[in-house]
Short mmCIF file of C-alpha atoms and ligand atoms in Angstrom, two decimals:
data_model
loop_
_atom_site.label_atom_id
_atom_site.label_comp_id
_atom_site.label_asym_id
_atom_site.label_seq_id
_atom_site.Cartn_x
_atom_site.Cartn_y
_atom_site.Cartn_z
CA UNK A 186 -22.17 -20.99 -16.12
CA UNK A 187 -21.82 -17.80 -14.07
CA UNK A 188 -18.74 -15.68 -14.67
CA UNK A 189 -16.62 -13.90 -12.09
CA UNK A 190 -13.94 -11.62 -13.49
CA UNK A 191 -11.30 -10.18 -11.17
CA UNK A 192 -9.33 -7.20 -12.50
CA UNK A 193 -5.80 -7.16 -11.08
CA UNK A 194 -3.85 -10.20 -9.93
CA UNK A 195 -1.88 -8.47 -7.20
CA UNK A 196 -2.27 -8.96 -3.45
CA UNK A 197 -6.06 -8.72 -3.24
CA UNK A 198 -6.92 -10.24 -6.63
CA UNK A 199 -4.73 -13.31 -6.06
CA UNK A 200 -6.20 -13.96 -2.60
CA UNK A 201 -9.75 -13.54 -3.94
CA UNK A 202 -9.45 -16.02 -6.80
CA UNK A 203 -7.53 -18.57 -4.75
CA UNK A 204 -10.08 -18.46 -1.94
CA UNK A 205 -13.19 -18.31 -4.13
CA UNK A 206 -12.08 -21.17 -6.39
CA UNK A 207 -12.41 -23.46 -3.36
CA UNK A 208 -15.89 -22.15 -2.58
CA UNK A 209 -17.54 -21.75 -5.99
CA UNK A 210 -18.40 -25.07 -7.70
CA UNK A 211 -16.34 -25.55 -10.89
CA UNK A 212 -19.37 -26.77 -12.82
CA UNK A 213 -21.25 -23.56 -12.04
CA UNK A 214 -18.67 -20.78 -12.00
CA UNK A 215 -15.89 -19.63 -14.32
CA UNK A 216 -13.28 -17.49 -12.60
CA UNK A 217 -10.94 -15.26 -14.58
CA UNK A 218 -8.26 -12.90 -13.30
CA UNK A 219 -6.73 -10.23 -15.55
CA UNK A 220 -3.35 -8.58 -15.15
CA UNK A 221 -1.04 -6.73 -17.48
CA UNK A 222 1.94 -9.05 -17.02
CA UNK A 223 3.16 -12.26 -15.41
CA UNK A 224 5.34 -10.66 -12.71
CA UNK A 225 3.85 -10.48 -9.21
CA UNK A 226 5.84 -8.00 -7.15
CA UNK A 227 6.15 -8.09 -3.36
CA UNK A 228 5.89 -4.33 -2.88
CA UNK A 229 6.90 -4.17 0.83
CA UNK A 230 10.29 -5.37 -0.44
CA UNK A 231 10.79 -2.07 -2.30
CA UNK A 232 11.57 -0.49 1.08
CA UNK A 233 14.54 -2.79 1.60
CA UNK A 234 16.06 -2.94 -1.89
CA UNK A 235 17.72 0.52 -1.72
CA UNK A 236 19.62 -0.58 1.40
CA UNK A 237 20.73 -3.90 -0.08
CA UNK A 238 18.66 -5.96 2.40
CA UNK A 239 16.71 -7.60 -0.45
CA UNK A 240 17.90 -8.28 -3.97
CA UNK A 241 15.43 -7.49 -6.78
CA UNK A 242 14.93 -11.17 -7.60
CA UNK A 243 13.69 -11.78 -4.02
CA UNK A 244 10.61 -9.61 -4.51
CA UNK A 245 9.27 -11.04 -7.77
CA UNK A 246 7.56 -14.31 -8.66
CA UNK A 247 5.74 -15.49 -11.75
CA UNK A 248 2.09 -14.59 -11.32
CA UNK A 249 0.74 -17.76 -12.92
CA UNK A 250 2.53 -19.90 -10.33
CA UNK A 251 0.61 -18.12 -7.56
CA UNK A 252 -2.83 -18.70 -9.04
CA UNK A 253 -4.64 -21.92 -8.32
CA UNK A 254 -5.80 -24.45 -10.92
CA UNK A 255 -9.23 -23.76 -12.30
CA UNK A 256 -8.72 -20.00 -12.57
CA UNK A 257 -8.01 -18.48 -16.00
CA UNK A 258 -5.21 -15.92 -15.95
CA UNK A 259 -5.59 -13.45 -18.82
CA UNK A 260 -2.59 -11.24 -19.49
CA UNK A 261 -3.42 -7.88 -21.04
CA UNK A 262 -3.86 -4.19 -20.31
CA UNK A 263 -7.40 -3.36 -19.17
CA UNK A 264 -8.87 -0.57 -21.25
CA UNK A 265 -12.43 -0.09 -20.03
CA UNK A 266 -15.34 -1.62 -18.14
CA UNK A 267 -18.86 -1.25 -19.46
CA UNK A 268 -20.91 -1.75 -16.28
CA UNK A 269 -24.23 -1.75 -18.12
CA UNK A 270 -23.21 -4.36 -20.71
CA UNK A 271 -21.12 -6.17 -18.03
CA UNK A 272 -18.05 -6.42 -20.22
CA UNK A 273 -14.36 -5.63 -19.83
CA UNK A 274 -12.42 -4.47 -22.91
CA UNK A 275 -8.69 -5.10 -23.07
CA UNK A 276 -6.38 -2.85 -25.05
CA UNK A 277 -5.55 -5.66 -27.48
CA UNK A 278 -9.19 -5.82 -28.57
CA UNK A 279 -10.33 -8.81 -26.50
CA UNK A 280 -13.59 -8.52 -24.53
CA UNK A 281 -14.50 -10.45 -21.38
CA UNK A 282 -18.11 -10.77 -20.23
CA UNK A 283 -18.95 -11.06 -16.53
CA UNK A 284 -21.83 -11.57 -14.16
CA UNK A 285 -19.81 -10.25 -11.22
CA UNK A 286 -16.71 -8.08 -11.30
CA UNK A 287 -14.08 -7.45 -8.65
CA UNK A 288 -11.84 -4.44 -9.26
CA UNK A 289 -8.50 -5.03 -7.54
CA UNK A 290 -6.16 -2.98 -9.71
CA UNK A 291 -4.54 -1.18 -6.78
CA UNK A 292 -2.95 2.25 -6.80
CA UNK A 293 0.23 3.42 -8.52
CA UNK A 294 2.79 6.18 -8.10
CA UNK A 295 2.22 8.90 -10.70
CA UNK A 296 5.29 11.14 -11.02
CA UNK A 297 3.74 12.53 -14.22
CA UNK A 298 1.18 14.40 -12.08
CA UNK A 299 3.67 16.84 -10.49
CA UNK A 300 5.37 19.47 -12.61
CA UNK A 301 9.09 18.84 -12.96
CA UNK A 302 9.11 15.44 -11.21
CA UNK A 303 9.97 13.65 -14.45
CA UNK A 304 12.40 16.43 -15.39
CA UNK A 305 16.10 16.12 -16.14
CA UNK A 306 16.93 15.17 -12.52
CA UNK A 307 14.60 12.11 -12.61
CA UNK A 308 16.64 9.06 -11.65
CA UNK A 309 19.74 11.30 -11.38
CA UNK A 310 19.01 13.07 -8.10
CA UNK A 311 15.21 12.56 -7.95
CA UNK A 312 14.10 9.01 -7.13
CA UNK A 313 11.09 7.08 -5.88
CA UNK A 314 11.02 3.70 -4.16
CA UNK A 315 7.30 3.00 -4.72
CA UNK A 316 8.01 1.20 -8.00
CA UNK A 317 10.27 -1.78 -8.71
CA UNK A 318 12.41 0.18 -11.18
CA UNK A 319 12.58 3.20 -8.87
CA UNK A 320 13.63 1.15 -5.88
CA UNK A 321 16.31 -0.62 -7.94
CA UNK A 322 17.68 2.67 -9.28
CA UNK A 323 17.69 4.25 -5.82
CA UNK A 324 19.89 1.43 -4.50
CA UNK A 325 22.70 2.63 -6.76
CA UNK A 326 22.24 6.31 -5.91
CA UNK A 327 22.14 5.68 -2.17
CA UNK A 328 25.37 3.68 -2.22
CA UNK A 329 27.13 6.59 -3.93
CA UNK A 330 25.62 9.35 -1.78
CA UNK A 331 28.14 10.46 0.86
CA UNK A 332 27.25 14.02 1.85
CA UNK A 333 24.62 16.74 1.43
CA UNK A 334 20.87 17.04 1.88
CA UNK A 335 18.82 13.86 1.63
CA UNK A 336 15.15 14.82 1.42
CA UNK A 337 12.33 12.27 1.82
CA UNK A 338 9.07 13.68 0.49
CA UNK A 339 5.37 12.76 0.29
CA UNK A 340 3.48 14.51 -2.51
CA UNK A 341 -0.06 14.03 -1.25
CA UNK A 342 -2.17 11.64 0.83
CA UNK A 343 -3.54 9.04 0.53
CA UNK A 344 -0.57 6.83 -0.40
CA UNK A 345 -0.26 3.10 -0.07
CA UNK A 346 1.53 1.97 3.09
CA UNK A 347 1.46 5.46 4.65
CA UNK A 348 4.23 4.52 7.11
CA UNK A 349 6.71 3.48 4.38
CA UNK A 350 8.19 7.00 3.91
CA UNK A 351 8.88 7.16 7.66
CA UNK A 352 10.41 3.69 7.57
CA UNK A 353 12.62 4.73 4.67
CA UNK A 354 13.78 7.78 6.65
CA UNK A 355 14.61 5.73 9.76
CA UNK A 356 16.45 3.14 7.66
CA UNK A 357 18.37 5.88 5.82
CA UNK A 358 19.45 7.37 9.16
CA UNK A 359 20.71 3.98 10.36
CA UNK A 360 22.35 3.22 6.99
CA UNK A 361 24.26 6.54 7.04
CA UNK A 362 25.33 5.98 10.67
CA UNK A 363 26.59 2.50 9.80
CA UNK A 364 28.65 3.99 6.97
CA UNK A 365 30.04 6.61 9.39
CA UNK A 366 28.75 9.55 7.32
CA UNK A 367 25.59 10.56 9.18
CA UNK A 368 27.20 13.83 10.35
CA UNK A 369 27.86 14.80 6.72
CA UNK A 370 24.20 14.42 5.74
CA UNK A 371 21.23 16.63 6.55
CA UNK A 372 18.18 14.37 6.61
CA UNK A 373 14.86 16.13 5.96
CA UNK A 374 11.30 14.74 6.03
CA UNK A 375 8.83 16.79 3.95
CA UNK A 376 5.15 15.99 4.38
CA UNK A 377 1.76 17.47 3.47
CA UNK A 378 0.56 16.43 6.94
CA UNK A 379 0.95 18.63 9.99
CA UNK A 380 2.96 15.94 11.81
CA UNK A 381 4.79 12.67 11.27
CA UNK A 382 1.54 10.71 10.88
CA UNK A 383 -2.17 11.45 10.87
CA UNK A 384 -3.20 9.76 14.08
CA UNK A 385 -2.42 11.63 17.29
CA UNK A 386 -0.79 8.94 19.48
CA UNK A 387 1.23 7.34 16.66
CA UNK A 388 2.13 10.76 15.28
CA UNK A 389 3.54 11.87 18.64
CA UNK A 390 5.57 8.66 19.01
CA UNK A 391 6.90 8.68 15.43
CA UNK A 392 7.52 12.43 15.57
CA UNK A 393 9.69 12.10 18.65
CA UNK A 394 11.63 9.30 16.94
CA UNK A 395 12.39 11.70 14.06
CA UNK A 396 13.50 14.33 16.55
CA UNK A 397 15.77 11.91 18.47
CA UNK A 398 17.47 11.05 15.18
CA UNK A 399 17.95 14.75 14.32
CA UNK A 400 15.76 14.47 11.25
CA UNK A 401 14.30 17.84 10.27
CA UNK A 402 10.56 17.87 9.53
CA UNK A 403 8.97 20.25 7.02
CA UNK A 404 5.20 19.87 7.68
CA UNK A 405 2.15 21.15 5.77
CA UNK A 406 4.15 21.18 2.54
CA UNK A 407 1.96 20.98 -0.56
CA UNK A 408 4.35 20.60 -3.47
CA UNK A 409 3.61 22.63 -6.59
CA UNK A 410 6.65 21.66 -8.67
CA UNK A 411 10.20 20.44 -8.64
CA UNK A 412 12.75 22.98 -9.80
CA UNK A 413 15.30 20.80 -11.61
CA UNK A 414 17.82 23.58 -12.11
CA UNK A 415 17.86 24.73 -8.48
CA UNK A 416 17.30 21.11 -7.28
CA UNK A 417 14.52 22.17 -4.94
CA UNK A 418 10.94 21.26 -4.04
CA UNK A 419 8.68 24.30 -4.37
CA UNK A 420 5.35 24.50 -2.51
CA UNK A 421 2.16 26.35 -3.42
CA UNK A 422 2.90 28.81 -0.60
CA UNK A 423 6.33 29.42 -2.17
CA UNK A 424 8.49 27.61 0.33
CA UNK A 425 11.58 25.95 -1.15
CA UNK A 426 13.31 22.82 0.10
CA UNK A 427 16.66 22.26 -1.62
CA UNK A 428 18.03 18.74 -2.02
CA UNK A 429 21.09 16.88 -3.20
CA UNK A 430 19.20 13.59 -3.26
CA UNK A 431 15.39 13.59 -3.31
CA UNK A 432 13.40 10.46 -2.48
CA UNK A 433 9.83 11.33 -3.31
CA UNK A 434 6.57 9.45 -3.00
CA UNK A 435 4.67 10.66 -6.09
CA UNK A 436 0.92 11.18 -6.05
CA UNK A 437 -0.76 7.76 -5.82
CA UNK A 438 -3.73 7.11 -8.11
CA UNK A 439 -6.04 4.27 -9.01
CA UNK A 440 -5.95 2.85 -12.55
CA UNK A 441 -6.85 5.15 -15.44
CA UNK A 442 -9.34 2.65 -16.90
CA UNK A 443 -11.45 3.17 -13.75
CA UNK A 444 -11.85 6.83 -14.74
CA UNK A 445 -12.44 5.96 -18.42
CA UNK A 446 -15.22 3.61 -17.31
CA UNK A 447 -16.90 6.31 -15.22
CA UNK A 448 -16.36 4.23 -12.08
CA UNK A 449 -13.93 6.38 -10.08
CA UNK A 450 -13.59 9.42 -7.90
CA UNK A 451 -11.09 12.23 -8.62
CA UNK A 452 -8.15 9.93 -7.83
CA UNK A 453 -9.64 6.98 -9.75
CA UNK A 454 -10.69 5.10 -6.60
CA UNK A 455 -13.94 3.14 -6.80
CA UNK A 456 -16.60 4.36 -4.34
CA UNK A 457 -17.85 1.39 -2.29
CA UNK A 458 -19.73 0.72 0.90
CA UNK A 459 -16.91 0.66 3.44
CA UNK A 460 -18.38 -2.37 5.27
CA UNK A 461 -19.26 -4.61 2.29
CA UNK A 462 -16.90 -3.29 -0.42
CA UNK A 463 -19.83 -3.35 -2.87
CA UNK A 464 -19.89 -0.52 -5.41
CA UNK A 465 -22.23 2.28 -4.40
CA UNK A 466 -23.61 2.26 -7.96
CA UNK A 467 -23.58 -1.30 -9.30
CA UNK A 468 -24.58 -4.38 -7.32
CA UNK A 469 -22.48 -6.56 -9.63
CA UNK A 470 -19.20 -4.77 -8.88
CA UNK A 471 -16.98 -4.95 -5.79
CA UNK A 472 -13.66 -3.15 -5.28
CA UNK A 473 -11.00 -4.62 -3.00
CA UNK A 474 -7.55 -3.59 -1.84
CA UNK A 475 -6.05 -0.23 -2.74
CA UNK A 476 -8.47 0.29 -5.65
CA UNK A 477 -11.44 1.21 -3.45
CA UNK A 478 -12.13 4.50 -1.71
CA UNK A 479 -12.58 3.04 1.79
CA UNK A 480 -11.20 5.35 4.48
CA UNK A 481 -8.62 2.81 5.69
CA UNK A 482 -4.90 2.58 5.06
CA UNK A 483 -4.00 1.31 1.63
CA UNK A 484 -2.05 -1.74 2.76
CA UNK A 485 -1.68 -5.43 2.05
CA UNK A 486 -2.91 -6.23 5.55
CA UNK A 487 -6.11 -4.25 4.94
CA UNK A 488 -6.58 -6.09 1.63
CA UNK A 489 -6.15 -9.39 3.45
CA UNK A 490 -8.66 -8.70 6.24
CA UNK A 491 -11.15 -7.15 3.78
CA UNK A 492 -10.91 -10.16 1.44
CA UNK A 493 -11.75 -12.47 4.34
CA UNK A 494 -14.93 -10.49 5.04
CA UNK A 495 -15.72 -10.23 1.33
CA UNK A 496 -15.59 -13.99 0.61
CA UNK A 497 -18.59 -14.90 2.78
CA UNK A 498 -20.43 -11.74 1.77
CA UNK A 499 -19.95 -12.58 -1.90
CA UNK A 500 -21.36 -16.07 -1.43
CA UNK A 501 -24.41 -14.57 0.29
CA UNK A 502 -24.80 -11.86 -2.34
CA UNK A 503 -24.74 -14.20 -5.35
CA UNK A 504 -27.23 -16.46 -3.57
CA UNK A 505 -29.58 -13.48 -3.30
CA UNK A 506 -29.23 -13.16 0.47
CA UNK A 507 -28.29 -9.99 2.40
CA UNK A 508 -24.58 -9.66 3.15
CA UNK A 509 -23.99 -10.19 6.88
CA UNK A 510 -20.25 -9.47 7.16
CA UNK A 511 -18.99 -5.95 7.89
CA UNK A 512 -15.37 -4.92 7.35
CA UNK A 513 -14.10 -2.69 10.18
CA UNK A 514 -11.09 -1.17 8.36
CA UNK A 515 -8.61 -3.38 10.26
CA UNK A 516 -4.95 -2.54 9.45
CA UNK A 517 -1.86 -4.14 10.95
CA UNK A 518 1.50 -2.69 9.90
CA UNK A 519 5.08 -3.17 10.98
CA UNK A 520 7.12 0.04 11.00
CA UNK A 521 10.87 -0.51 10.51
CA UNK A 522 12.85 1.92 12.65
CA UNK A 523 16.46 0.95 11.86
CA UNK A 524 19.17 -0.86 13.85
CA UNK A 525 17.28 -4.16 13.61
CA UNK A 526 14.17 -2.84 15.34
CA UNK A 527 10.62 -1.96 14.44
CA UNK A 528 7.22 -0.97 15.78
CA UNK A 529 3.80 -2.47 15.13
CA UNK A 530 0.54 -0.59 14.69
CA UNK A 531 -2.91 -2.19 14.76
CA UNK A 532 -6.01 -0.08 14.16
CA UNK A 533 -9.30 0.24 12.29
CA UNK A 534 -11.88 2.76 11.07
CA UNK A 535 -12.78 3.75 14.64
CA UNK A 536 -9.72 3.15 16.79
CA UNK A 537 -6.33 4.74 16.26
CA UNK A 538 -3.03 2.85 16.86
CA UNK A 539 -2.58 2.36 20.61
CA UNK A 540 0.30 1.01 22.72
CA UNK A 541 0.19 -2.51 24.16
CA UNK A 542 0.93 -6.10 23.17
CA UNK A 543 -0.13 -8.10 20.10
CA UNK A 544 -1.70 -10.54 19.43
CA UNK A 545 -1.77 -11.96 22.99
CA UNK A 546 -2.32 -9.50 25.89
CA UNK A 547 0.74 -9.12 28.21
CA UNK A 548 2.65 -11.84 26.29
CA UNK A 549 2.84 -10.38 22.78
CA UNK A 550 5.29 -11.40 21.34
CA UNK A 551 4.84 -8.18 19.35
CA UNK A 552 4.75 -4.78 21.02
CA UNK A 553 2.45 -2.06 19.77
CA UNK A 554 3.90 1.40 19.15
CA UNK A 555 7.20 0.35 20.69
CA UNK A 556 10.55 -0.36 19.02
CA UNK A 557 11.54 -4.00 19.48
CA UNK A 558 13.64 -6.64 17.76
CA UNK A 559 10.63 -9.00 17.61
CA UNK A 560 8.71 -6.49 15.49
CA UNK A 561 11.63 -6.23 13.06
CA UNK A 562 11.81 -10.01 12.77
CA UNK A 563 8.05 -10.06 12.22
CA UNK A 564 8.44 -7.66 9.31
CA UNK A 565 11.18 -9.77 7.72
CA UNK A 566 9.15 -12.96 8.23
CA UNK A 567 6.25 -11.36 6.43
CA UNK A 568 7.77 -11.94 2.99
CA UNK A 569 7.67 -15.72 3.50
CA UNK A 570 4.14 -15.48 4.92
CA UNK A 571 3.07 -13.39 1.91
CA UNK A 572 4.18 -15.93 -0.69
CA UNK A 573 3.30 -19.08 1.25
CA UNK A 574 0.27 -18.29 3.40
CA UNK A 575 -1.43 -15.07 2.32
CA UNK A 576 -1.46 -15.39 -1.46
CA UNK A 577 -2.46 -19.09 -1.55
CA UNK A 578 -5.37 -18.10 0.71
CA UNK A 579 -4.30 -20.23 3.68
CA UNK A 580 -5.64 -19.14 7.09
CA UNK A 581 -3.41 -16.79 9.08
CA UNK A 582 -3.93 -16.94 12.86
CA UNK A 583 -4.77 -13.25 13.18
CA UNK A 584 -8.18 -11.75 13.98
CA UNK A 585 -9.94 -10.41 10.88
CA UNK A 586 -11.55 -7.70 13.00
CA UNK A 587 -9.38 -5.48 15.16
CA UNK A 588 -9.36 -6.57 18.77
CA UNK A 589 -8.90 -4.33 21.81
CA UNK A 590 -7.26 -7.23 23.69
CA UNK A 591 -3.77 -6.20 24.76
CA UNK A 592 -4.24 -2.54 23.89
CA UNK A 593 -3.69 0.15 26.49
CA UNK A 594 -6.40 2.78 26.30
CA UNK A 595 -6.62 6.26 27.72
CA UNK A 596 -9.78 8.40 27.79
CA UNK A 597 -8.36 10.50 24.92
CA UNK A 598 -7.92 7.41 22.78
CA UNK A 599 -11.45 6.06 22.95
CA UNK A 600 -12.99 5.31 19.56
CA UNK A 601 -15.36 8.28 19.50
CA UNK A 602 -12.54 10.72 20.21
CA UNK A 603 -10.14 9.41 17.61
CA UNK A 604 -11.52 8.78 14.16
CA UNK A 605 -8.75 6.58 12.82
CA UNK A 606 -10.45 6.59 9.46
CA UNK A 607 -8.21 9.44 8.42
CA UNK A 608 -5.11 7.20 8.39
CA UNK A 609 -4.76 7.35 4.67
CA UNK A 610 -7.58 9.56 3.52
CA UNK A 611 -7.73 12.60 5.77
CA UNK A 612 -10.58 14.10 3.82
CA UNK A 613 -12.91 11.16 4.03
CA UNK A 614 -15.58 10.29 6.56
C1 FAD B 155 7.21 0.65 -0.67
C2 FAD B 155 5.98 -0.09 -0.23
C3 FAD B 155 5.97 -0.72 1.00
C4 FAD B 155 4.84 -1.38 1.44
N1 FAD B 155 4.85 -2.00 2.66
C5 FAD B 155 3.74 -2.62 3.12
C6 FAD B 155 3.76 -3.29 4.38
O1 FAD B 155 4.77 -3.34 5.08
N2 FAD B 155 2.60 -3.87 4.80
C7 FAD B 155 1.45 -3.84 4.04
O2 FAD B 155 0.43 -4.38 4.48
N3 FAD B 155 1.42 -3.22 2.84
C8 FAD B 155 2.53 -2.63 2.36
N4 FAD B 155 2.52 -2.02 1.12
C9 FAD B 155 1.24 -1.89 0.40
C10 FAD B 155 0.84 -3.14 -0.36
O3 FAD B 155 1.86 -3.59 -1.21
C11 FAD B 155 -0.42 -2.82 -1.15
O4 FAD B 155 -1.35 -2.17 -0.32
C12 FAD B 155 -1.06 -4.08 -1.71
O5 FAD B 155 -0.20 -4.68 -2.64
C13 FAD B 155 -2.40 -3.74 -2.35
O6 FAD B 155 -2.91 -4.84 -3.02
P1 FAD B 155 -3.87 -4.64 -4.28
O7 FAD B 155 -4.22 -6.00 -4.72
O8 FAD B 155 -4.93 -3.68 -3.96
O9 FAD B 155 -2.96 -3.92 -5.38
P2 FAD B 155 -1.64 -4.49 -6.09
O10 FAD B 155 -1.03 -5.57 -5.29
O11 FAD B 155 -0.84 -3.30 -6.42
O12 FAD B 155 -2.21 -5.18 -7.42
C14 FAD B 155 -2.79 -4.46 -8.46
C15 FAD B 155 -2.60 -5.25 -9.75
O13 FAD B 155 -3.40 -4.67 -10.78
C16 FAD B 155 -2.66 -4.69 -12.00
N5 FAD B 155 -3.18 -3.62 -12.86
C17 FAD B 155 -3.36 -2.32 -12.56
N6 FAD B 155 -3.86 -1.65 -13.59
C18 FAD B 155 -4.01 -2.54 -14.60
C19 FAD B 155 -4.48 -2.44 -15.94
N7 FAD B 155 -4.91 -1.30 -16.48
N8 FAD B 155 -4.47 -3.56 -16.71
C20 FAD B 155 -4.04 -4.75 -16.19
N9 FAD B 155 -3.61 -4.89 -14.94
C21 FAD B 155 -3.58 -3.81 -14.15
C22 FAD B 155 -1.22 -4.49 -11.56
O14 FAD B 155 -0.31 -4.99 -12.52
C23 FAD B 155 -1.15 -5.24 -10.24
O15 FAD B 155 -0.70 -6.56 -10.39
C24 FAD B 155 3.67 -1.40 0.63
C25 FAD B 155 3.68 -0.78 -0.62
C26 FAD B 155 4.82 -0.13 -1.06
C27 FAD B 155 4.83 0.53 -2.42
#
């Protein structure tokens, strides 16, 4: 028997095992997926919980119910991979041997990495919504907040779902208007980027939406620490941004066991070939989803498209043939903008988000880089699609590779002029 072990049973890991179980003969392959617990969380739902749109129980399902028969689910904290011995050690002392390993342990918010973030104001006036507990706690704080400075802050890029902080800000603006208290609140967006987003056309569009909503932007802000006493963000260049309520996106990092195993970069992401997702060092290890260092957005949609390319490549690889599929970095993200509307962006390693229609030219029904009701409904429908289509590994009628059909191009937006690869990792190729 050959053994495939998948580390992480989140978005990417669940899709991988469910799809590969159908392709790898049961008499020849054992498939095991490891995760620390039995709760699978629908992370895009964290955006909506603070505003009461989703209840906590709507974003969690038992992991074992999402994993197909014939796959072993092992619950335990991963401690270390030994890539030479091809073993995975769990913290409880168990060891799993593998022939092939997929690392799909994602990325996590790390408030412990910024001085003062976990200080006495943590979960009093300093919150995050990138974790289930954080999002739940923020719901309470936001309901009580009725005047002052509400600051939304990104610690450092890359973060998963790089548009989520903007979405949160737009939703907060609408939420405060609905409650009739928008004029009593100063809404501030603090970012390490020089604009609203990294990519020029989307950044201009999203930046003007912030301006229209009278949201102040503090760009190029590299936070050094949070001053709990003064209730202020302090940057390395000694700027201070005071807050009454801070919603921060902590530094995002890959899993610590990746570093302990000598498999990661400085943020614990696994270096892989960006087209095949194969480790640059071990031809028995792949990394999928947020865990890899590919220069694409860290998003569920990217995980989904990459998994589709990976499946056929994996079958070729284990048969000793060259891998023929090449992932193009395709990302497709809805951007909630408040008042029951949203935008859609569709891009890849080489092409930045452009205006137009999606998926069918002229018809849509989705509009790219434009606020519409259809886009908002698409975002809400995604939760059902996630549980019922994506995770079970059923086909979704969307192109795996980004298509230019329906997109409106200008000379300035041609692929060579706009390296979209910087969407989530500005410092990568
Ligand atoms: C607020 C928010 C909004 C988002 N909105 C969107 C959106 O609208 N669209 C979109 O496409 N994406 C969105 N995302 C991003 C999306 O959720 C992630 O990109 C996606 O889940 C990545 O999948 P993954 O499998 O790589 O990681 P995950 O789904 O995070 O899975 C990783 C798994 O590994 C496990 N794990 C980690 N370390 C260990 C260990 N040491 N031992 C055992 N198990 C371990 C974890 O428990 C987890 O189950 C959003 C994310 C957030 C936080």
